mmCIF file of C-alpha atoms and ligand atoms in Angstrom:
data_model
loop_
_atom_site.group_PDB
_atom_site.id
_atom_site.type_symbol
_atom_site.label_atom_id
_atom_site.label_comp_id
_atom_site.label_asym_id
_atom_site.label_seq_id
_atom_site.Cartn_x
_atom_site.Cartn_y
_atom_site.Cartn_z
ATOM 1 C CA MET C 30 24.325 0.857 -7.908
ATOM 2 C CA ASN C 31 24.782 -1.885 -5.300
ATOM 3 C CA LEU C 32 21.619 -2.299 -3.305
ATOM 4 C CA ASN C 33 20.640 -4.597 -0.449
ATOM 5 C CA ILE C 34 17.007 -5.594 -0.356
ATOM 6 C CA ALA C 35 15.461 -7.449 2.573
ATOM 7 C CA LEU C 36 12.802 -9.922 1.456
ATOM 8 C CA LEU C 37 9.849 -10.638 3.717
ATOM 9 C CA LYS C 38 8.009 -13.285 1.754
ATOM 10 C CA GLY C 39 5.565 -14.139 4.533
ATOM 11 C CA ASP C 40 2.670 -16.556 4.174
ATOM 12 C CA GLY C 41 0.195 -17.906 1.634
ATOM 13 C CA ILE C 42 0.964 -16.607 -1.852
ATOM 14 C CA GLY C 43 3.673 -14.322 -0.392
ATOM 15 C CA PRO C 44 6.669 -16.458 -1.467
ATOM 16 C CA GLU C 45 5.437 -16.906 -5.068
ATOM 17 C CA ILE C 46 4.681 -13.261 -5.715
ATOM 18 C CA VAL C 47 7.908 -12.067 -4.100
ATOM 19 C CA ASP C 48 9.866 -14.555 -6.226
ATOM 20 C CA SER C 49 8.232 -13.039 -9.312
ATOM 21 C CA ALA C 50 9.191 -9.514 -8.286
ATOM 22 C CA VAL C 51 12.760 -10.644 -7.541
ATOM 23 C CA ARG C 52 13.068 -12.167 -11.014
ATOM 24 C CA VAL C 53 11.882 -8.913 -12.565
ATOM 25 C CA LEU C 54 14.293 -6.836 -10.451
ATOM 26 C CA GLU C 55 17.177 -9.112 -11.378
ATOM 27 C CA VAL C 56 16.470 -8.588 -15.068
ATOM 28 C CA ILE C 57 16.329 -4.826 -14.492
ATOM 29 C CA GLY C 58 19.640 -5.050 -12.647
ATOM 30 C CA GLU C 59 21.291 -6.876 -15.544
ATOM 31 C CA LYS C 60 19.888 -4.537 -18.143
ATOM 32 C CA TYR C 61 20.733 -1.271 -16.372
ATOM 33 C CA GLY C 62 23.883 -2.324 -14.540
ATOM 34 C CA HIS C 63 22.777 -2.510 -10.914
ATOM 35 C CA LYS C 64 23.496 -5.221 -8.408
ATOM 36 C CA PHE C 65 20.617 -6.157 -6.148
ATOM 37 C CA THR C 66 21.388 -8.466 -3.230
ATOM 38 C CA PHE C 67 18.340 -10.109 -1.700
ATOM 39 C CA THR C 68 18.305 -11.392 1.882
ATOM 40 C CA PRO C 69 15.199 -13.212 3.132
ATOM 41 C CA TYR C 70 13.829 -12.882 6.669
ATOM 42 C CA ASP C 71 10.869 -14.552 8.348
ATOM 43 C CA ILE C 72 7.698 -12.630 9.127
ATOM 44 C CA GLY C 73 4.098 -13.472 10.004
ATOM 45 C CA GLY C 74 2.757 -16.986 10.372
ATOM 46 C CA CYS C 75 5.901 -18.711 9.130
ATOM 47 C CA ALA C 76 7.886 -16.784 11.760
ATOM 48 C CA ILE C 77 5.435 -17.887 14.455
ATOM 49 C CA ASP C 78 5.985 -21.502 13.395
ATOM 50 C CA LYS C 79 9.762 -21.171 13.272
ATOM 51 C CA HIS C 80 10.585 -18.704 16.048
ATOM 52 C CA GLY C 81 7.434 -18.598 18.169
ATOM 53 C CA MET C 82 6.782 -14.939 17.308
ATOM 54 C CA PRO C 83 5.487 -13.063 14.230
ATOM 55 C CA LEU C 84 8.288 -10.493 14.068
ATOM 56 C CA PRO C 85 11.637 -11.879 15.231
ATOM 57 C CA GLU C 86 14.339 -9.438 16.315
ATOM 58 C CA GLU C 87 16.564 -10.643 13.484
ATOM 59 C CA THR C 88 13.927 -9.632 10.926
ATOM 60 C CA VAL C 89 13.672 -6.115 12.342
ATOM 61 C CA LYS C 90 17.452 -5.800 12.356
ATOM 62 C CA GLY C 91 17.723 -7.076 8.780
ATOM 63 C CA CYS C 92 15.115 -4.572 7.571
ATOM 64 C CA LEU C 93 16.756 -1.665 9.384
ATOM 65 C CA GLU C 94 20.141 -2.533 7.873
ATOM 66 C CA ALA C 95 18.886 -3.096 4.316
ATOM 67 C CA ASP C 96 18.534 -0.332 1.733
ATOM 68 C CA SER C 97 14.906 -1.284 1.279
ATOM 69 C CA VAL C 98 12.354 -3.998 2.035
ATOM 70 C CA LEU C 99 10.046 -5.999 -0.219
ATOM 71 C CA LEU C 100 7.162 -7.785 1.471
ATOM 72 C CA GLY C 101 4.676 -10.368 0.171
ATOM 73 C CA ALA C 102 1.794 -10.947 2.566
ATOM 74 C CA VAL C 103 1.194 -12.337 6.032
ATOM 75 C CA GLY C 104 -1.521 -14.365 7.734
ATOM 76 C CA GLY C 105 -3.701 -17.393 7.204
ATOM 77 C CA PRO C 106 -6.345 -19.538 8.877
ATOM 78 C CA LYS C 107 -3.716 -21.532 10.756
ATOM 79 C CA TRP C 108 -2.879 -18.529 12.942
ATOM 80 C CA ASP C 109 -6.317 -16.895 13.117
ATOM 81 C CA THR C 110 -7.141 -18.065 16.604
ATOM 82 C CA LEU C 111 -3.977 -16.737 18.258
ATOM 83 C CA PRO C 112 -4.325 -13.804 20.691
ATOM 84 C CA GLY C 113 -4.084 -10.275 19.204
ATOM 85 C CA ASN C 114 -0.409 -9.602 19.910
ATOM 86 C CA MET C 115 0.701 -12.978 18.541
ATOM 87 C CA ARG C 116 -1.194 -12.721 15.242
ATOM 88 C CA PRO C 117 0.775 -12.490 11.973
ATOM 89 C CA GLU C 118 -0.794 -9.070 11.268
ATOM 90 C CA LYS C 119 0.865 -7.743 14.416
ATOM 91 C CA ALA C 120 4.196 -8.188 12.604
ATOM 92 C CA LEU C 121 3.110 -5.726 9.936
ATOM 93 C CA LEU C 122 2.274 -3.102 12.526
ATOM 94 C CA GLY C 123 5.528 -3.913 14.304
ATOM 95 C CA ILE C 124 7.748 -3.447 11.273
ATOM 96 C CA ARG C 125 5.893 -0.256 10.287
ATOM 97 C CA ALA C 126 6.551 1.140 13.759
ATOM 98 C CA ALA C 127 10.156 -0.126 13.939
ATOM 99 C CA MET C 128 11.028 1.522 10.618
ATOM 100 C CA ASN C 129 8.901 4.598 11.432
ATOM 101 C CA LEU C 130 7.010 4.194 8.152
ATOM 102 C CA PHE C 131 4.469 6.943 8.717
ATOM 103 C CA THR C 132 3.618 7.398 5.037
ATOM 104 C CA ASN C 133 1.736 4.831 3.002
ATOM 105 C CA LEU C 134 1.310 5.571 -0.691
ATOM 106 C CA ARG C 135 -1.392 3.551 -2.424
ATOM 107 C CA PRO C 136 -1.890 4.485 -6.051
ATOM 108 C CA ALA C 137 -5.141 3.278 -7.617
ATOM 109 C CA LYS C 138 -5.531 3.798 -11.316
ATOM 110 C CA LEU C 139 -7.735 2.279 -13.934
ATOM 111 C CA TYR C 140 -5.768 0.449 -16.607
ATOM 112 C CA PRO C 141 -7.407 1.039 -19.987
ATOM 113 C CA ALA C 142 -6.872 -2.664 -20.749
ATOM 114 C CA LEU C 143 -8.821 -3.583 -17.621
ATOM 115 C CA LYS C 144 -11.770 -1.230 -18.081
ATOM 116 C CA ASP C 145 -14.155 -4.151 -18.371
ATOM 117 C CA GLU C 146 -13.063 -5.411 -14.964
ATOM 118 C CA CYS C 147 -14.253 -2.239 -13.283
ATOM 119 C CA PRO C 148 -17.517 -2.918 -11.452
ATOM 120 C CA LEU C 149 -18.676 0.668 -12.062
ATOM 121 C CA ARG C 150 -20.935 1.650 -14.967
ATOM 122 C CA ALA C 151 -18.999 2.438 -18.147
ATOM 123 C CA ASP C 152 -20.122 6.084 -18.239
ATOM 124 C CA ILE C 153 -18.733 6.644 -14.723
ATOM 125 C CA VAL C 154 -15.229 5.551 -15.682
ATOM 126 C CA GLU C 155 -15.280 6.794 -19.256
ATOM 127 C CA ASN C 156 -12.272 9.023 -18.628
ATOM 128 C CA GLY C 157 -10.546 6.603 -16.285
ATOM 129 C CA PHE C 158 -9.160 7.640 -12.914
ATOM 130 C CA ASP C 159 -5.766 7.894 -11.281
ATOM 131 C CA ILE C 160 -5.785 8.353 -7.523
ATOM 132 C CA MET C 161 -2.915 8.528 -5.047
ATOM 133 C CA ILE C 162 -4.010 7.646 -1.539
ATOM 134 C CA VAL C 163 -1.643 8.981 1.108
ATOM 135 C CA ARG C 164 -2.477 7.045 4.246
ATOM 136 C CA GLU C 165 -0.977 7.891 7.629
ATOM 137 C CA LEU C 166 0.530 4.588 8.795
ATOM 138 C CA THR C 167 2.004 4.746 12.283
ATOM 139 C CA GLY C 168 -0.627 6.614 14.266
ATOM 140 C CA GLY C 169 -4.330 6.795 14.988
ATOM 141 C CA ILE C 170 -6.454 3.980 16.285
ATOM 142 C CA TYR C 171 -4.024 1.301 15.074
ATOM 143 C CA PHE C 172 -1.496 2.450 17.646
ATOM 144 C CA GLY C 173 -3.675 4.230 20.226
ATOM 145 C CA GLU C 174 -4.329 3.128 23.745
ATOM 146 C CA ARG C 175 -6.512 0.026 23.880
ATOM 147 C CA GLY C 176 -7.723 -2.437 26.402
ATOM 148 C CA MET C 177 -10.496 -4.219 28.257
ATOM 149 C CA ARG C 178 -12.345 -2.880 31.252
ATOM 150 C CA GLU C 179 -15.530 -3.130 33.278
ATOM 151 C CA GLY C 180 -18.045 -0.622 32.004
ATOM 152 C CA LYS C 181 -21.656 0.334 32.645
ATOM 153 C CA TYR C 182 -22.858 -2.860 30.956
ATOM 154 C CA GLY C 183 -20.067 -5.141 32.195
ATOM 155 C CA GLU C 184 -17.126 -6.259 30.092
ATOM 156 C CA GLU C 185 -16.104 -3.770 27.413
ATOM 157 C CA ALA C 186 -13.220 -3.223 24.997
ATOM 158 C CA TYR C 187 -11.873 0.086 23.728
ATOM 159 C CA ASP C 188 -9.448 1.466 21.143
ATOM 160 C CA THR C 189 -8.564 5.124 20.876
ATOM 161 C CA GLU C 190 -7.948 7.427 17.920
ATOM 162 C CA CYS C 191 -5.283 9.996 18.745
ATOM 163 C CA TYR C 192 -3.323 12.253 16.396
ATOM 164 C CA SER C 193 -0.678 14.760 17.346
ATOM 165 C CA ARG C 194 -0.087 17.962 15.420
ATOM 166 C CA MET C 195 3.352 16.641 14.434
ATOM 167 C CA GLU C 196 1.930 13.457 12.926
ATOM 168 C CA ILE C 197 -0.653 15.380 10.913
ATOM 169 C CA GLU C 198 1.837 17.990 9.723
ATOM 170 C CA ARG C 199 4.327 15.482 8.379
ATOM 171 C CA ILE C 200 1.790 13.351 6.506
ATOM 172 C CA ALA C 201 0.082 16.478 5.146
ATOM 173 C CA ARG C 202 3.402 17.718 3.766
ATOM 174 C CA VAL C 203 3.963 14.403 1.982
ATOM 175 C CA ALA C 204 0.495 14.672 0.446
ATOM 176 C CA PHE C 205 0.931 18.295 -0.668
ATOM 177 C CA GLU C 206 4.300 17.436 -2.230
ATOM 178 C CA SER C 207 2.678 14.556 -4.081
ATOM 179 C CA ALA C 208 -0.209 16.740 -5.299
ATOM 180 C CA LYS C 209 2.280 19.343 -6.481
ATOM 181 C CA LYS C 210 3.922 16.750 -8.739
ATOM 182 C CA ARG C 211 0.586 15.422 -9.983
ATOM 183 C CA ARG C 212 -2.574 17.338 -10.899
ATOM 184 C CA GLY C 213 -2.389 19.815 -8.016
ATOM 185 C CA LYS C 214 -5.501 18.657 -6.203
ATOM 186 C CA LEU C 215 -5.601 17.356 -2.650
ATOM 187 C CA ILE C 216 -8.647 16.079 -0.780
ATOM 188 C CA SER C 217 -8.201 15.571 2.952
ATOM 189 C CA ILE C 218 -10.615 13.017 4.354
ATOM 190 C CA ASP C 219 -11.778 13.062 7.962
ATOM 191 C CA LYS C 220 -14.810 12.834 10.211
ATOM 192 C CA ALA C 221 -14.577 16.330 11.628
ATOM 193 C CA ASN C 222 -18.331 16.551 12.220
ATOM 194 C CA VAL C 223 -17.929 13.979 15.003
ATOM 195 C CA LEU C 224 -14.315 13.346 16.002
ATOM 196 C CA GLU C 225 -12.076 15.720 17.928
ATOM 197 C CA SER C 226 -9.013 14.070 16.350
ATOM 198 C CA SER C 227 -10.456 14.875 12.910
ATOM 199 C CA ARG C 228 -11.019 18.504 13.884
ATOM 200 C CA LEU C 229 -7.326 18.853 14.734
ATOM 201 C CA TRP C 230 -6.514 16.965 11.512
ATOM 202 C CA ARG C 231 -8.523 19.447 9.462
ATOM 203 C CA LYS C 232 -7.116 22.500 11.227
ATOM 204 C CA VAL C 233 -3.501 21.380 10.749
ATOM 205 C CA VAL C 234 -4.051 20.404 7.088
ATOM 206 C CA HIS C 235 -5.423 23.918 6.459
ATOM 207 C CA GLU C 236 -2.338 25.423 8.071
ATOM 208 C CA ILE C 237 0.006 23.379 5.886
ATOM 209 C CA ALA C 238 -2.114 24.312 2.856
ATOM 210 C CA GLU C 239 -0.883 27.907 3.315
ATOM 211 C CA GLU C 240 2.599 26.670 2.357
ATOM 212 C CA TYR C 241 1.267 25.217 -0.894
ATOM 213 C CA PRO C 242 -0.781 27.886 -2.681
ATOM 214 C CA GLU C 243 -0.347 25.972 -5.953
ATOM 215 C CA VAL C 244 -2.302 23.000 -4.588
ATOM 216 C CA GLU C 245 -6.082 23.149 -4.385
ATOM 217 C CA CYS C 246 -6.988 21.586 -1.054
ATOM 218 C CA THR C 247 -10.481 20.627 0.072
ATOM 219 C CA ASP C 248 -11.945 18.547 2.896
ATOM 220 C CA MET C 249 -14.320 15.650 2.579
ATOM 221 C CA LEU C 250 -16.081 13.646 5.255
ATOM 222 C CA VAL C 251 -15.189 9.984 5.118
ATOM 223 C CA ASP C 252 -18.728 8.691 4.618
ATOM 224 C CA ASN C 253 -19.173 11.034 1.676
ATOM 225 C CA ALA C 254 -15.744 10.035 0.347
ATOM 226 C CA ALA C 255 -16.744 6.366 0.356
ATOM 227 C CA MET C 256 -19.730 7.341 -1.765
ATOM 228 C CA GLN C 257 -17.854 9.734 -4.065
ATOM 229 C CA LEU C 258 -15.280 7.050 -4.886
ATOM 230 C CA VAL C 259 -17.939 4.996 -6.620
ATOM 231 C CA ARG C 260 -19.993 7.947 -7.870
ATOM 232 C CA ASN C 261 -17.188 9.885 -9.550
ATOM 233 C CA PRO C 262 -13.679 8.527 -8.922
ATOM 234 C CA ALA C 263 -12.141 10.881 -11.488
ATOM 235 C CA GLN C 264 -12.665 13.835 -9.120
ATOM 236 C CA PHE C 265 -9.815 12.527 -6.918
ATOM 237 C CA ASP C 266 -6.151 13.240 -7.498
ATOM 238 C CA VAL C 267 -4.376 12.913 -4.134
ATOM 239 C CA ILE C 268 -6.196 11.832 -0.992
ATOM 240 C CA VAL C 269 -4.685 12.261 2.471
ATOM 241 C CA THR C 270 -6.261 10.526 5.414
ATOM 242 C CA SER C 271 -5.777 8.740 8.707
ATOM 243 C CA ASN C 272 -4.551 5.200 9.216
ATOM 244 C CA MET C 273 -7.947 3.531 9.518
ATOM 245 C CA PHE C 274 -9.859 5.617 6.972
ATOM 246 C CA GLY C 275 -6.980 5.028 4.554
ATOM 247 C CA ASP C 276 -7.104 1.293 5.148
ATOM 248 C CA ILE C 277 -10.791 1.147 4.288
ATOM 249 C CA LEU C 278 -10.827 3.622 1.391
ATOM 250 C CA SER C 279 -7.790 2.041 -0.277
ATOM 251 C CA ASP C 280 -9.550 -1.327 -0.444
ATOM 252 C CA GLU C 281 -12.567 0.403 -1.980
ATOM 253 C CA ALA C 282 -10.353 2.228 -4.471
ATOM 254 C CA SER C 283 -8.582 -0.996 -5.389
ATOM 255 C CA GLN C 284 -11.824 -2.771 -6.161
ATOM 256 C CA ILE C 285 -12.913 -0.143 -8.668
ATOM 257 C CA THR C 286 -9.646 -0.652 -10.572
ATOM 258 C CA GLY C 287 -10.891 -4.154 -11.327
ATOM 259 C CA SER C 288 -8.666 -6.300 -9.172
ATOM 260 C CA ILE C 289 -6.956 -5.910 -5.833
ATOM 261 C CA GLY C 290 -4.259 -8.101 -7.391
ATOM 262 C CA MET C 291 -2.946 -5.089 -9.289
ATOM 263 C CA LEU C 292 -2.231 -2.524 -6.601
ATOM 264 C CA PRO C 293 1.229 -1.889 -5.148
ATOM 265 C CA SER C 294 2.114 0.259 -2.164
ATOM 266 C CA ALA C 295 5.061 2.063 -0.660
ATOM 267 C CA SER C 296 5.524 2.674 3.049
ATOM 268 C CA LEU C 297 8.035 5.407 3.698
ATOM 269 C CA ASN C 298 9.769 7.315 6.459
ATOM 270 C CA GLU C 299 11.964 10.406 6.371
ATOM 271 C CA THR C 300 14.864 8.494 4.814
ATOM 272 C CA THR C 301 14.973 6.804 1.427
ATOM 273 C CA LYS C 302 14.467 3.440 3.086
ATOM 274 C CA GLY C 303 11.021 2.014 2.520
ATOM 275 C CA LEU C 304 8.882 -1.079 2.668
ATOM 276 C CA TYR C 305 7.069 -2.076 -0.489
ATOM 277 C CA GLU C 306 4.195 -4.521 -0.645
ATOM 278 C CA PRO C 307 1.069 -5.376 -2.607
ATOM 279 C CA ILE C 308 -2.072 -4.118 -0.891
ATOM 280 C CA HIS C 309 -3.769 -7.511 -1.114
ATOM 281 C CA GLY C 310 -3.450 -10.292 1.438
ATOM 282 C CA SER C 311 -1.965 -13.773 1.554
ATOM 283 C CA ALA C 312 -4.826 -15.591 -0.277
ATOM 284 C CA PRO C 313 -4.222 -18.940 1.487
ATOM 285 C CA ASP C 314 -6.878 -20.616 -0.698
ATOM 286 C CA ILE C 315 -4.666 -20.402 -3.789
ATOM 287 C CA ALA C 316 -1.230 -20.537 -2.114
ATOM 288 C CA GLY C 317 1.408 -22.678 -3.780
ATOM 289 C CA GLN C 318 -0.681 -23.279 -6.895
ATOM 290 C CA ASN C 319 1.007 -20.851 -9.295
ATOM 291 C CA LYS C 320 -2.337 -19.015 -9.608
ATOM 292 C CA ALA C 321 -1.654 -15.717 -7.818
ATOM 293 C CA ASN C 322 -1.404 -12.452 -9.692
ATOM 294 C CA PRO C 323 2.156 -11.182 -9.065
ATOM 295 C CA ILE C 324 1.590 -7.780 -10.698
ATOM 296 C CA ALA C 325 0.932 -5.831 -7.474
ATOM 297 C CA THR C 326 4.228 -7.113 -6.053
ATOM 298 C CA ILE C 327 6.120 -6.520 -9.290
ATOM 299 C CA LEU C 328 4.760 -2.955 -9.332
ATOM 300 C CA SER C 329 5.762 -2.602 -5.674
ATOM 301 C CA GLY C 330 9.285 -3.386 -6.875
ATOM 302 C CA ALA C 331 8.893 -0.600 -9.430
ATOM 303 C CA MET C 332 7.845 1.787 -6.650
ATOM 304 C CA MET C 333 10.954 0.775 -4.702
ATOM 305 C CA LEU C 334 13.185 1.641 -7.631
ATOM 306 C CA LEU C 335 11.567 5.049 -7.881
ATOM 307 C CA TYR C 336 11.070 6.081 -4.263
ATOM 308 C CA SER C 337 14.019 4.439 -2.510
ATOM 309 C CA PHE C 338 16.681 4.316 -5.213
ATOM 310 C CA ASN C 339 15.644 7.222 -7.438
ATOM 311 C CA LEU C 340 15.854 4.929 -10.496
ATOM 312 C CA ALA C 341 13.025 6.488 -12.509
ATOM 313 C CA LYS C 342 13.952 4.970 -15.871
ATOM 314 C CA GLU C 343 14.238 1.476 -14.438
ATOM 315 C CA SER C 344 10.958 1.850 -12.558
ATOM 316 C CA GLU C 345 9.196 3.060 -15.681
ATOM 317 C CA ALA C 346 10.537 0.058 -17.621
ATOM 318 C CA ILE C 347 8.662 -2.269 -15.265
ATOM 319 C CA VAL C 348 5.447 -0.228 -15.382
ATOM 320 C CA LYS C 349 5.569 -0.161 -19.175
ATOM 321 C CA ALA C 350 6.210 -3.903 -19.398
ATOM 322 C CA VAL C 351 3.163 -4.588 -17.204
ATOM 323 C CA ASP C 352 1.070 -2.270 -19.389
ATOM 324 C CA LYS C 353 2.206 -4.097 -22.510
ATOM 325 C CA VAL C 354 1.397 -7.521 -21.136
ATOM 326 C CA LEU C 355 -2.086 -6.378 -20.130
ATOM 327 C CA GLU C 356 -2.641 -4.651 -23.475
ATOM 328 C CA ALA C 357 -1.636 -7.878 -25.200
ATOM 329 C CA GLY C 358 -4.503 -9.548 -23.348
ATOM 330 C CA TYR C 359 -2.552 -11.759 -20.942
ATOM 331 C CA ARG C 360 -4.352 -12.308 -17.636
ATOM 332 C CA THR C 361 -3.934 -14.247 -14.415
ATOM 333 C CA ALA C 362 -6.964 -16.194 -13.159
ATOM 334 C CA ASP C 363 -8.283 -13.312 -10.992
ATOM 335 C CA LEU C 364 -8.862 -11.293 -14.167
ATOM 336 C CA ALA C 365 -9.745 -14.057 -16.626
ATOM 337 C CA HIS C 366 -13.348 -14.944 -15.655
ATOM 338 C CA GLY C 367 -12.734 -18.630 -16.150
ATOM 339 C CA ALA C 368 -11.237 -18.082 -19.606
ATOM 340 C CA GLU C 369 -7.721 -19.233 -20.334
ATOM 341 C CA SER C 370 -5.203 -17.614 -18.007
ATOM 342 C CA LEU C 371 -1.521 -17.570 -17.215
ATOM 343 C CA GLY C 372 0.041 -18.766 -13.993
ATOM 344 C CA THR C 373 2.146 -16.636 -11.662
ATOM 345 C CA LYS C 374 5.390 -17.774 -13.287
ATOM 346 C CA GLU C 375 4.130 -17.496 -16.840
ATOM 347 C CA ILE C 376 2.814 -13.946 -16.556
ATOM 348 C CA THR C 377 6.123 -13.009 -14.925
ATOM 349 C CA ASP C 378 7.926 -14.496 -17.965
ATOM 350 C CA LYS C 379 5.765 -12.328 -20.230
ATOM 351 C CA ILE C 380 6.571 -9.205 -18.237
ATOM 352 C CA ILE C 381 10.288 -10.031 -18.341
ATOM 353 C CA GLU C 382 10.089 -10.511 -22.117
ATOM 354 C CA CYS C 383 8.725 -6.963 -22.391
ATOM 355 C CA ILE C 384 11.519 -5.346 -20.372
HETATM 356 C C1 IPM M 581 -3.271 -3.292 4.995
HETATM 357 C C2 IPM M 581 -3.781 -4.421 5.862
HETATM 358 C C3 IPM M 581 -3.239 -4.216 7.262
HETATM 359 C C4 IPM M 581 -3.732 -2.881 7.759
HETATM 360 C C5 IPM M 581 -3.595 -5.328 8.250
HETATM 361 C C6 IPM M 581 -3.274 -6.707 7.717
HETATM 362 C C7 IPM M 581 -2.959 -5.097 9.584
HETATM 363 O O1 IPM M 581 -5.165 -4.478 5.826
HETATM 364 O O2 IPM M 581 -2.041 -3.159 4.854
HETATM 365 O O3 IPM M 581 -4.095 -2.554 4.471
HETATM 366 O O4 IPM M 581 -4.875 -2.782 8.241
HETATM 367 O O5 IPM M 581 -2.986 -1.917 7.667
HETATM 368 MN MN1 MN M 582 -6.075 -3.068 4.468
#
């Protein structure tokens, strides 16, 4: 296959980790006979510096024309004091909206080799866990009406959570399809005891559940879910939830896998085009030092091969190579506890050796 991939390296450790993933994809291309063409575009803080805006038109165009998009991370202290709509993070929301990426898949599984990294008691994670978080990504409070106004007590700010039936239906279907291919269990997370938007969410999820009798679907309130994730993570198979609840719960889920440096994500729309990125941020404190863990980005590349290009064998080859490297005891600094560790480039070399 000939595939065009837009690269959004972004800020901080973004360029290093994307370079690692590109090297891995190139090796996969050689081995399996595919040609990947990578075209970089500016996004985030570096785009603010160069173009005066976090998401230049050219970047949006490049992403829309590419077969798929690989993103590193955006943001850093340099741009933290800019107004809301000029912040690097705004570019992420912008590209999600521009590509209509309403589905965000965030798998969180415990690697047997990393069991000791898990902050939970050994008996809690004895049997491991393997969770797929399906987060709605283009709706809810992230995109609702917001503003400033004069209220009862003077100046006030507001953001609104709003979900349409259509938005809930389409994300629910993605989640049911995912559960069908996995262990057949879906937990829909909401705050239906308080929020009107959650009550519609729950009602619509139940309606879609009728189409999937083979999937066991239950509801869970988000506060309870936050607790259950650390009490008994193995009870979760697929989770479906709103944009903001998914943001928060996916960070929690990542931490119990041992390191946020391990978790990839896929943001998808109704086409095969997607945007793939690690769930961690730009880690400006270690940028440019060859210290970052590139595994989340490399695994994001593996998700791209699977979800956008339907290259299951090639995707699996990357996942297996990462497993092997971890099993062999190689670690980046985030997982090494001060013991000897490999740099970004060196762990990438090891992964490539295993492909
Ligand atoms: C994420 C990030 C983003 C989000 C921020 C940077 C806008 O935290 O991808 O989880 O909240 O979606
Ligand atoms: Mn987040």
